[in-house]
XYZ file of C-alpha atoms in Angstrom:
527
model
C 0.000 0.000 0.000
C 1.287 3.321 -0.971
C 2.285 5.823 1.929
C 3.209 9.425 1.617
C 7.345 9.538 1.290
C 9.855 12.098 2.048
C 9.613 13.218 -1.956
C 5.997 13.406 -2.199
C 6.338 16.012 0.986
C 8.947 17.835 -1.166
C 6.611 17.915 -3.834
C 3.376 18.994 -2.120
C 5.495 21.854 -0.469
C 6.276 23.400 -3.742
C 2.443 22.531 -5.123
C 1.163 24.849 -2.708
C 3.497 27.877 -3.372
C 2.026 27.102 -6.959
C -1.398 27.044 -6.057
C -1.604 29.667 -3.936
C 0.639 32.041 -6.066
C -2.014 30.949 -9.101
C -5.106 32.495 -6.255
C -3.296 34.920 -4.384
C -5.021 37.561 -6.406
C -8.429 36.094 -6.049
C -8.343 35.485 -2.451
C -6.402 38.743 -1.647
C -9.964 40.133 -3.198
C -12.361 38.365 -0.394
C -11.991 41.510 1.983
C -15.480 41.792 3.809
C -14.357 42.311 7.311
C -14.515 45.236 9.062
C -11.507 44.587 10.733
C -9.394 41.663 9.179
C -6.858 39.959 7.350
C -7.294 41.875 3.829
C -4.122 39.668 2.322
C -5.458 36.427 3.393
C -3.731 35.252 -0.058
C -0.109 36.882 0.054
C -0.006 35.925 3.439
C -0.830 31.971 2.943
C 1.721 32.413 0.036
C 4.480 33.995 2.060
C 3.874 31.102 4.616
C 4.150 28.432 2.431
C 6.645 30.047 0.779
C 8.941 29.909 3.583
C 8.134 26.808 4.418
C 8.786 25.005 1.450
C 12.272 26.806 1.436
C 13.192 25.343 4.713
C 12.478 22.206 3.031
C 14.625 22.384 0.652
C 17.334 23.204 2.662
C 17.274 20.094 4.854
C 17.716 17.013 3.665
C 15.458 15.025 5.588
C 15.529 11.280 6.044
C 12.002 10.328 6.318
C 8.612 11.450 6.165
C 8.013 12.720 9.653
C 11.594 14.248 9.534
C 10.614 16.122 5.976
C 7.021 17.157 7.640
C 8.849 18.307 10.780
C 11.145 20.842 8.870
C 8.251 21.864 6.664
C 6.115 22.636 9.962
C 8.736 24.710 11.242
C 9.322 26.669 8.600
C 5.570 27.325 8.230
C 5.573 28.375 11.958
C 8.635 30.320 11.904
C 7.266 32.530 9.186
C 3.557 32.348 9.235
C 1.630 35.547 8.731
C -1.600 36.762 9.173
C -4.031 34.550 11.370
C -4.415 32.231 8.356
C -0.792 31.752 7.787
C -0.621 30.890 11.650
C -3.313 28.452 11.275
C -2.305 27.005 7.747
C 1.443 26.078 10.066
C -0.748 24.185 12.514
C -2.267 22.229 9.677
C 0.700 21.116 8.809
C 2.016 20.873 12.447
C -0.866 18.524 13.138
C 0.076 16.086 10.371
C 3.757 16.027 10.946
C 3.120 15.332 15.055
C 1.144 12.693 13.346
C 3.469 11.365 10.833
C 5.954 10.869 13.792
C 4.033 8.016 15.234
C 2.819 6.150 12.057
C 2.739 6.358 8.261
C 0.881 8.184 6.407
C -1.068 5.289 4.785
C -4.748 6.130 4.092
C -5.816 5.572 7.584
C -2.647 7.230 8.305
C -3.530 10.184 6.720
C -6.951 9.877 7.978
C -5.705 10.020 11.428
C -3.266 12.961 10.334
C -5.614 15.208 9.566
C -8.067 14.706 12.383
C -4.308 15.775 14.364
C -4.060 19.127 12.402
C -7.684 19.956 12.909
C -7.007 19.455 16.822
C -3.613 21.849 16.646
C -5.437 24.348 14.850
C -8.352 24.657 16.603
C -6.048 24.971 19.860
C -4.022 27.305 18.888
C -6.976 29.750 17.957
C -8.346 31.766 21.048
C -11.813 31.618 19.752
C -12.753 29.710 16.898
C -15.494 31.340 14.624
C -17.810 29.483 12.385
C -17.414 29.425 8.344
C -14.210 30.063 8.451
C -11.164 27.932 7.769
C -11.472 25.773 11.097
C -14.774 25.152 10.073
C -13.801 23.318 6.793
C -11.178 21.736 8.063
C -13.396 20.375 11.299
C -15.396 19.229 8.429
C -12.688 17.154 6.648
C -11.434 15.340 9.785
C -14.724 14.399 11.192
C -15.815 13.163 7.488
C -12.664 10.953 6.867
C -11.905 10.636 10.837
C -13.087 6.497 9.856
C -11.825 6.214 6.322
C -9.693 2.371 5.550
C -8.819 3.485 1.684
C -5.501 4.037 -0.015
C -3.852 6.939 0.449
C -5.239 8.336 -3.095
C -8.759 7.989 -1.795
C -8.791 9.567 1.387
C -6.689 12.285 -0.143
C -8.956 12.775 -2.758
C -12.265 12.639 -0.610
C -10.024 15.197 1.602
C -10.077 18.053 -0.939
C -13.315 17.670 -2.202
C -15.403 18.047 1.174
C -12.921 20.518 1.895
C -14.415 22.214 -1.502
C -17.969 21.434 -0.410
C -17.640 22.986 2.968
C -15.883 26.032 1.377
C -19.071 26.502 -0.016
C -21.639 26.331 3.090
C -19.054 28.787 4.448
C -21.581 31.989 3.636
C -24.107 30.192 5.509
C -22.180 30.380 8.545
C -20.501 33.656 9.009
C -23.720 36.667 8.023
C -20.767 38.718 6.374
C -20.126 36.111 4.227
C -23.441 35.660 3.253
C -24.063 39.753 2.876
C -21.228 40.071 0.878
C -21.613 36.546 -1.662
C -18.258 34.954 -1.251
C -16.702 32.431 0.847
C -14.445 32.422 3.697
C -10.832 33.465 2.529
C -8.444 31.257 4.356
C -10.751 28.255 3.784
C -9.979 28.776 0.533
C -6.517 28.538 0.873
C -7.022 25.229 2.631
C -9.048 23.572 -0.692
C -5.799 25.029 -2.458
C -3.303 22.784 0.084
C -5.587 19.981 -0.378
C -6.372 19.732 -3.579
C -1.994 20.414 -4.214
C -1.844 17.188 -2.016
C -4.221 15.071 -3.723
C -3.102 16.149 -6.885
C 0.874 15.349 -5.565
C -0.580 11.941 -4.506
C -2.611 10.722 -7.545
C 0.194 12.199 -10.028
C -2.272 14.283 -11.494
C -2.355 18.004 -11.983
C -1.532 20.186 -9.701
C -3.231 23.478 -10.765
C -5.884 24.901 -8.271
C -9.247 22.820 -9.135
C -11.717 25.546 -7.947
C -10.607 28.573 -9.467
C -11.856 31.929 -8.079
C -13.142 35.171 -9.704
C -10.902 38.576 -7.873
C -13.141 40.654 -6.118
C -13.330 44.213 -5.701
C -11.164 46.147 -3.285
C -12.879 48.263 -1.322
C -11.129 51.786 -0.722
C -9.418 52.340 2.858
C -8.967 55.020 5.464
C -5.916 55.222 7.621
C -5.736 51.914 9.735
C -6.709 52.274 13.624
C -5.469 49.106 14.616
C -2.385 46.846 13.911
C -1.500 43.172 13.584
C 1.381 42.213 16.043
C 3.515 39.573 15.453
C 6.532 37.127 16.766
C 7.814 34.671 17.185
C 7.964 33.333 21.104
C 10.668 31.168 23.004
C 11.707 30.044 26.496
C 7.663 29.911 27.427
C 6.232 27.224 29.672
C 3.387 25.364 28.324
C 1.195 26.037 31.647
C 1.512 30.205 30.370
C 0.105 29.312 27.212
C -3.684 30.262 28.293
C -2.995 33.372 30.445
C -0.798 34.552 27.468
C -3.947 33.884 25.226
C -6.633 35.421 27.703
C -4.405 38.657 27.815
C -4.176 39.034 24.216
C -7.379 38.524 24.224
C -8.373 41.421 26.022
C -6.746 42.953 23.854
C -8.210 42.739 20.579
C -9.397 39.767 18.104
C -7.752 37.141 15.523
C -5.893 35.968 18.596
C -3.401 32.849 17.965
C -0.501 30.887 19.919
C 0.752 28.221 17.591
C 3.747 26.231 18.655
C 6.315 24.748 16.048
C 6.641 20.806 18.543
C 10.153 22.114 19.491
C 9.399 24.812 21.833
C 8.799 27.705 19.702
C 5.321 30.009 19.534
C 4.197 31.826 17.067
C 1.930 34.456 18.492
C 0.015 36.642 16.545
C -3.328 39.463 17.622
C -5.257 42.468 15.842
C -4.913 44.974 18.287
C -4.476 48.799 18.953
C -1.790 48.675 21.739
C 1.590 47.204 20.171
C 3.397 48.099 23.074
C 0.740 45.721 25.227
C 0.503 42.671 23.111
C 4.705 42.846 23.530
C 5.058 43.141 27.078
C 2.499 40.157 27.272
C 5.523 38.185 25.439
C 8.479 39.870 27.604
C 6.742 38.523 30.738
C 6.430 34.877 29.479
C 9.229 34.694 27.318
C 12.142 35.980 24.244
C 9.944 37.609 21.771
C 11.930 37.676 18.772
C 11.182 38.300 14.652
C 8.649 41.168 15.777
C 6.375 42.354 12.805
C 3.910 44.545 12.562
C 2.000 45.674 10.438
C -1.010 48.446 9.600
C -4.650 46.739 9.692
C -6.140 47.259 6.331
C -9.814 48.752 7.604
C -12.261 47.702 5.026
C -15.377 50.821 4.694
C -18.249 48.249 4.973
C -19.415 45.998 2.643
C -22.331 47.252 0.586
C -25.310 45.517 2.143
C -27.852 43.862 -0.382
C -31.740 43.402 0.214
C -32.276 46.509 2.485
C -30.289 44.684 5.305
C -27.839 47.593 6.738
C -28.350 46.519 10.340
C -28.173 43.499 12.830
C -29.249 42.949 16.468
C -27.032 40.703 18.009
C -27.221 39.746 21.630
C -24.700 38.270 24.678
C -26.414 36.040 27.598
C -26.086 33.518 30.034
C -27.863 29.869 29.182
C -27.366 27.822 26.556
C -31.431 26.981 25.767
C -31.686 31.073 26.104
C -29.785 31.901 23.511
C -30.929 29.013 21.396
C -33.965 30.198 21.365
C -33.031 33.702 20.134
C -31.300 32.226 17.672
C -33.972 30.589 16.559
C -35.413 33.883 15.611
C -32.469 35.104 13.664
C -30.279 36.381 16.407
C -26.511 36.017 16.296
C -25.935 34.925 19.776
C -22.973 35.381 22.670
C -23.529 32.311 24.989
C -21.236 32.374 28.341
C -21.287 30.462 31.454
C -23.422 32.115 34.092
C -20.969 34.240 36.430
C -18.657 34.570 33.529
C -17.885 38.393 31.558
C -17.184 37.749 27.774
C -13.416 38.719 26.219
C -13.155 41.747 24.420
C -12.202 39.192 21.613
C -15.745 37.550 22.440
C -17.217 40.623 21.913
C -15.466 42.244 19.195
C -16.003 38.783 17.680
C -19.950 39.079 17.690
C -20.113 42.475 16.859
C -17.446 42.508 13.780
C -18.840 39.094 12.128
C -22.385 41.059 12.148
C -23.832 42.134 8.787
C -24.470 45.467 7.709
C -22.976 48.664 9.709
C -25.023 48.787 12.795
C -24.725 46.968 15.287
C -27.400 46.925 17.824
C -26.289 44.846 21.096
C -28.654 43.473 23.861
C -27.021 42.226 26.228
C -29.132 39.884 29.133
C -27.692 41.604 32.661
C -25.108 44.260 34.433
C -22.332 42.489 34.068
C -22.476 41.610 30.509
C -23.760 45.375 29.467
C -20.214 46.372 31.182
C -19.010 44.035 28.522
C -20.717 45.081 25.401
C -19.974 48.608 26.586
C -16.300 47.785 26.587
C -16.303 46.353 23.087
C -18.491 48.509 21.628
C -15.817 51.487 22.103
C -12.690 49.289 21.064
C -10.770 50.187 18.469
C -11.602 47.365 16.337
C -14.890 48.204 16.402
C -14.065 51.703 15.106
C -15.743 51.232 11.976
C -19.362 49.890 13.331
C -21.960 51.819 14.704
C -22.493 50.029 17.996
C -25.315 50.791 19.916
C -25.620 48.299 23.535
C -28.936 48.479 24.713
C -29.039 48.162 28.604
C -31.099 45.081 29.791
C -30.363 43.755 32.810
C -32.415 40.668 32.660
C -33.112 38.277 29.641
C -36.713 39.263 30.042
C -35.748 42.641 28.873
C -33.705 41.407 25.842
C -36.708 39.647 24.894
C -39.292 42.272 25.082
C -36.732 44.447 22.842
C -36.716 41.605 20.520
C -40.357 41.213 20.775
C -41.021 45.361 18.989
C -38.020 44.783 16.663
C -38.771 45.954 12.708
C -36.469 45.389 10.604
C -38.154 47.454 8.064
C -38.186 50.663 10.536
C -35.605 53.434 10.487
C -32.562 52.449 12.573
C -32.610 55.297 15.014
C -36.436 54.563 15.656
C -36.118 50.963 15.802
C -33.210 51.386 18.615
C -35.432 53.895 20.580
C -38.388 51.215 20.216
C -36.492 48.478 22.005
C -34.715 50.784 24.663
C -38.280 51.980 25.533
C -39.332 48.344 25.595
C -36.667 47.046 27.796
C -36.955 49.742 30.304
C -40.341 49.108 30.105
C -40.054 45.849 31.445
C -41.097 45.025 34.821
C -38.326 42.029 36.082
C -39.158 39.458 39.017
C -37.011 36.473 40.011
C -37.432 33.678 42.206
C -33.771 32.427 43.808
C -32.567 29.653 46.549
C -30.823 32.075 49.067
C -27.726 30.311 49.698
C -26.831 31.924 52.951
C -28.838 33.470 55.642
C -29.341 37.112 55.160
C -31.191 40.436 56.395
C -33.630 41.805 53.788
C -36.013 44.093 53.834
C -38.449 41.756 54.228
C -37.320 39.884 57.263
C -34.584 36.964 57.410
C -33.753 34.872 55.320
C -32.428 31.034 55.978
C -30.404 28.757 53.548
C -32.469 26.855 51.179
C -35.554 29.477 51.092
C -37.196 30.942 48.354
C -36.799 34.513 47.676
C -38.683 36.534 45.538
C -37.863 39.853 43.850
C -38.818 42.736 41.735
C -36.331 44.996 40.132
C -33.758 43.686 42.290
C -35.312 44.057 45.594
C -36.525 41.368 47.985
C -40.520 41.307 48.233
C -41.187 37.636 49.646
C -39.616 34.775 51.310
C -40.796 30.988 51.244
C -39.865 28.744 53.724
C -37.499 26.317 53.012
C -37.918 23.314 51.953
C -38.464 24.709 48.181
C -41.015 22.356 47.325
C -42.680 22.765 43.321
C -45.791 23.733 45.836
C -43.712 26.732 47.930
C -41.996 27.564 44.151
C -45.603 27.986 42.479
C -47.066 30.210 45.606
C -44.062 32.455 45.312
C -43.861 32.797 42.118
C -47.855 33.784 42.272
C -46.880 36.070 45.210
C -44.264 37.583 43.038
C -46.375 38.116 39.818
C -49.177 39.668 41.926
C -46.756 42.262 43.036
C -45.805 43.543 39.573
C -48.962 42.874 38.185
C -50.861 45.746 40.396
C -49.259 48.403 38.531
C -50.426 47.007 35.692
C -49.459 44.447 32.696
C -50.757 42.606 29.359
C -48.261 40.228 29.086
C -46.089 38.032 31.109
C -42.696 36.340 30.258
C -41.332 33.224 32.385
C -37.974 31.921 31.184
C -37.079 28.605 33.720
C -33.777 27.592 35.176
C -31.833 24.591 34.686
C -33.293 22.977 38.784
C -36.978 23.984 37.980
C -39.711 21.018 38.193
C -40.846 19.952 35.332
C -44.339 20.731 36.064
C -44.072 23.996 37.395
C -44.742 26.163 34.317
C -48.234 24.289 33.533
C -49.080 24.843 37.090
C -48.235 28.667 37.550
C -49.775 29.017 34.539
C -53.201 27.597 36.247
C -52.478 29.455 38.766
C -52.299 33.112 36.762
C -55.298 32.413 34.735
C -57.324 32.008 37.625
C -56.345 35.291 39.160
C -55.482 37.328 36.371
C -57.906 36.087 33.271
C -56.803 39.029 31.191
C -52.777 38.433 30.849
C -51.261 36.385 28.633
C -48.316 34.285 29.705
C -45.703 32.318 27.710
C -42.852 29.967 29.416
C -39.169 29.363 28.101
C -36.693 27.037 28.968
C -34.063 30.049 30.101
C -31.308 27.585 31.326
C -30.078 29.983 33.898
C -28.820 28.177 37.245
C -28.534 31.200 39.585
C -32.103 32.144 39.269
C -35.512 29.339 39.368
C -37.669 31.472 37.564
C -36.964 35.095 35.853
C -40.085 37.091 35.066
C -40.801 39.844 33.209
C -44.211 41.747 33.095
C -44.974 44.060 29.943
């Protein structure tokens, strides 16, 4: 059975550079981010470039040797965020090659490796983009028992059919009709290695039309770049968290022989530096202006999204569900400014309209939305400071209304929004309503303590406060009630309050959620 040799390496190195000097253009041309690689192209080529010069410098004695040198190379000169990733792609399958050959299984197994070292070395991995497609092609041939020819050339072509779900994925994609850039780099690589394999040709199989450039303005933010040595492995995440509070496109890629390759859009060069210095030798510092796109030219009227950031994964399920590009965190947790910036800069059209479901992630959205990388957007953060409130701004939203008045029409709704909540007190405390014990219920209205149950919390004591609760906000009024439940809450307990309500207030309408919040039972909102 055929396996992948130290020439065929050789060969697929200088395939690439061919390739991806044949599409540099075209893929130069995909430049819809507000903020982003604009040379996703040149910089895949200068990567690859280097790479396969390293190559052919060494004189490698087998396959994992060859693979080894060409992963180094990649690492030591990868730039741009796709160059960084495109070096752990082939990191991945030379770590790989090390323990077996690259058979078909072999390869199989090699590139379910390179998906894992790219997707680690990313801070926070976005949909439709290159990680995407090549998630896709590891889990699709993660099982696959052909020759080497076959799994290489089922390799590039779900790479090429994933390439094209890509605008599906990521809005600005979709806004602007074209697929993710560095993805397309990666059908390039693949389709130069199944080519290499089968002895076929080796020019790109899915050629791509140049696009437009749009015209610039003076950049506001740069892309820092070096190259990192002498750092423990245990530093690796606090490295990554601080870069990551400092701006986006965040990557720590390591070469398997101690080296990092760090890499961050940011507006502080000095800061992304020092968070080197205090780790380790920074050395081969680059850095370069961020090209800043003007916006793409939205199609069919859409020139604004409403994104939002909560706590709860069946919460923000359920606003995506109606069309909402969701934040999800873990409840306690603030998002990144990369987080952030990430939800707000992947957003279609210009305006940016943030809800975001409590204090501390407003603080949040209030950071981002005055970042330098989100210079370009028109961010507007709506303060909520329950999910209740995010959905009652979601519930007045129109599309089809001016921006300005659509913005004032879901501020007015939110703060229009009565909020109740029904907790476990965890520890006795003083309220304003007497004592309470661990293990009661506690029921409040905009923040404030206004009943206490008892403990045990029984589904019977949860229902009568809940009631209690409701009346409270209900006698100043109210059409419509909102109950989004917690992750502890009995089953039954929705169907019951909602007996419960229609037998003392006939007139209001009431509709239950799953919220999946665990510090609260029940949150409430009255409108």
């Amino acid at each position: 059975m055929r396996v992948l040799d130290v020439a065929a390496v050789s060969a697929w190195s200088a395939a690439c550079v061919h390739s991806l000097s044949v599409l540099r253009p075209a893929i130069d041309g995909i430049n819809v981010y507000p903020v982003a690689d604009s040379d996703t192209g040149s910089n895949l080529l200068f990567t690859m470039t280097a790479a396969r010069d390293a190559l052919a410098e060494a004189e490698p004695g087998t396959t994992a040797e060859a693979l080894a040198v060409f992963a180094k190379g990649a690492v030591a000169a990868a730039k741009g965020n796709s160059g960084v990733i495109m070096s752990q792609v082939v990191r991945g399958i030379a770590e790989s090659a090390a323990a077996r050959e690259l058979d078909g299984p072999g390869l199989a197994d090699a590139l379910g490796c390179a998906d894992r070292a790219a997707t680690g070395a990313v801070s926070r991995p976005v949909a439709g983009t290159i990680l995407t497609v090549l998630h896709t092609v590891a889990a699709t041939v993660r099982d696959a028992t052909g020759s080497l020819e076959e799994v290489a050339a089922a390799a590039a072509s779900v790479a090429a059919e994933a390439l094209e779900e890509t605008p599906k994925q990521l809005p600005v994609l979709a806004v602007a009709g074209v697929v993710d850039a560095g993805a397309r780099g990666l059908v390039a690589v693949l389709d130069a290695l199944s080519g290499v394999i089968s002895g076929g040709v080796t020019e790109p199989e899915h050629p791509l039309e140049a696009h437009h450039h749009h015209t610039v303005d003076a950049p506001t933010a740069w892309e820092v770049m070096y190259l990192l040595d002498g750092v423990d492995e245990d530093s690796l995440p606090a490295l990554r968290k601080t870069l990551s509070g400092l701006g986006d496109s965040v990557t720590v890629a390591g070469d398997g022989a101690g080296a990092h390759a760090v890499h961050v859009h940011c507006a502080d060069i000095g800061a992304a530096l020092e968070a080197g210095i205090e780790l380790g030798r920074p050395r081969k510092v680059r850095v370069e202006p961020l090209i800043t796109p003007t916006p793409v030219e939205v199609g069919g009227g859409i020139d604004r999204s409403v994104v939002a950031v909560v706590h709860g994964g069946p919460l923000a399920e359920l606003l995506r569900a109606e069309g909402v590009a969701v934040l999800s965190v873990p409840p306690g947790v603030s998002p990144t400014v990369e987080e952030m910036l990430g939800l707000i800069n992947e957003a279609a059209g210009h305006h940016v309209t943030v809800l975001p479901g409590g204090h501390q992630l407003t603080a949040a959205a209030d950071a981002a939305a005055g970042h330098a990388m989100a210079a370009d957007r028109d961010v507007v953060v709506i303060p909520c400071v329950s999910p209740v409130q995010v959905l009652a701004a979601l519930a007045v939203h129109d599309k089809d209304r001016r921006t300005n008045d659509d913005v004032v029409a879901m501020a007015e709704a939110a703060a229009a929004t009565r909020r109740g909540e029904l907790r476990i007190a965890q520890e006795e405390s003083l309220t304003w309503v007497g004592r309470a014990q661990a293990g009661d219920v506690v029921g409040l209205v905009d923040g404030e303590v206004v009943l206490i149950e008892p403990a045990p919390a029984s589904e019977a004591s949860l229902v009568a406060a809940a009631v209690g609760v409701l009346n409270r906000m209900l006698a100043l009024g109210g059409e419509l009630v909102t109950v989004l439940t917690g992750v502890d809450v009995p089953v039954r307990l929705p169907g019951e309050l909602a007996d419960r309500l229609r037998l003392e207030h006939p007139e209001v309408e009431l509709t239950s959620y799953a919220g999946g919040q665990s510090d609260a039972v029940l949150l409430m909102g009255v409108e």
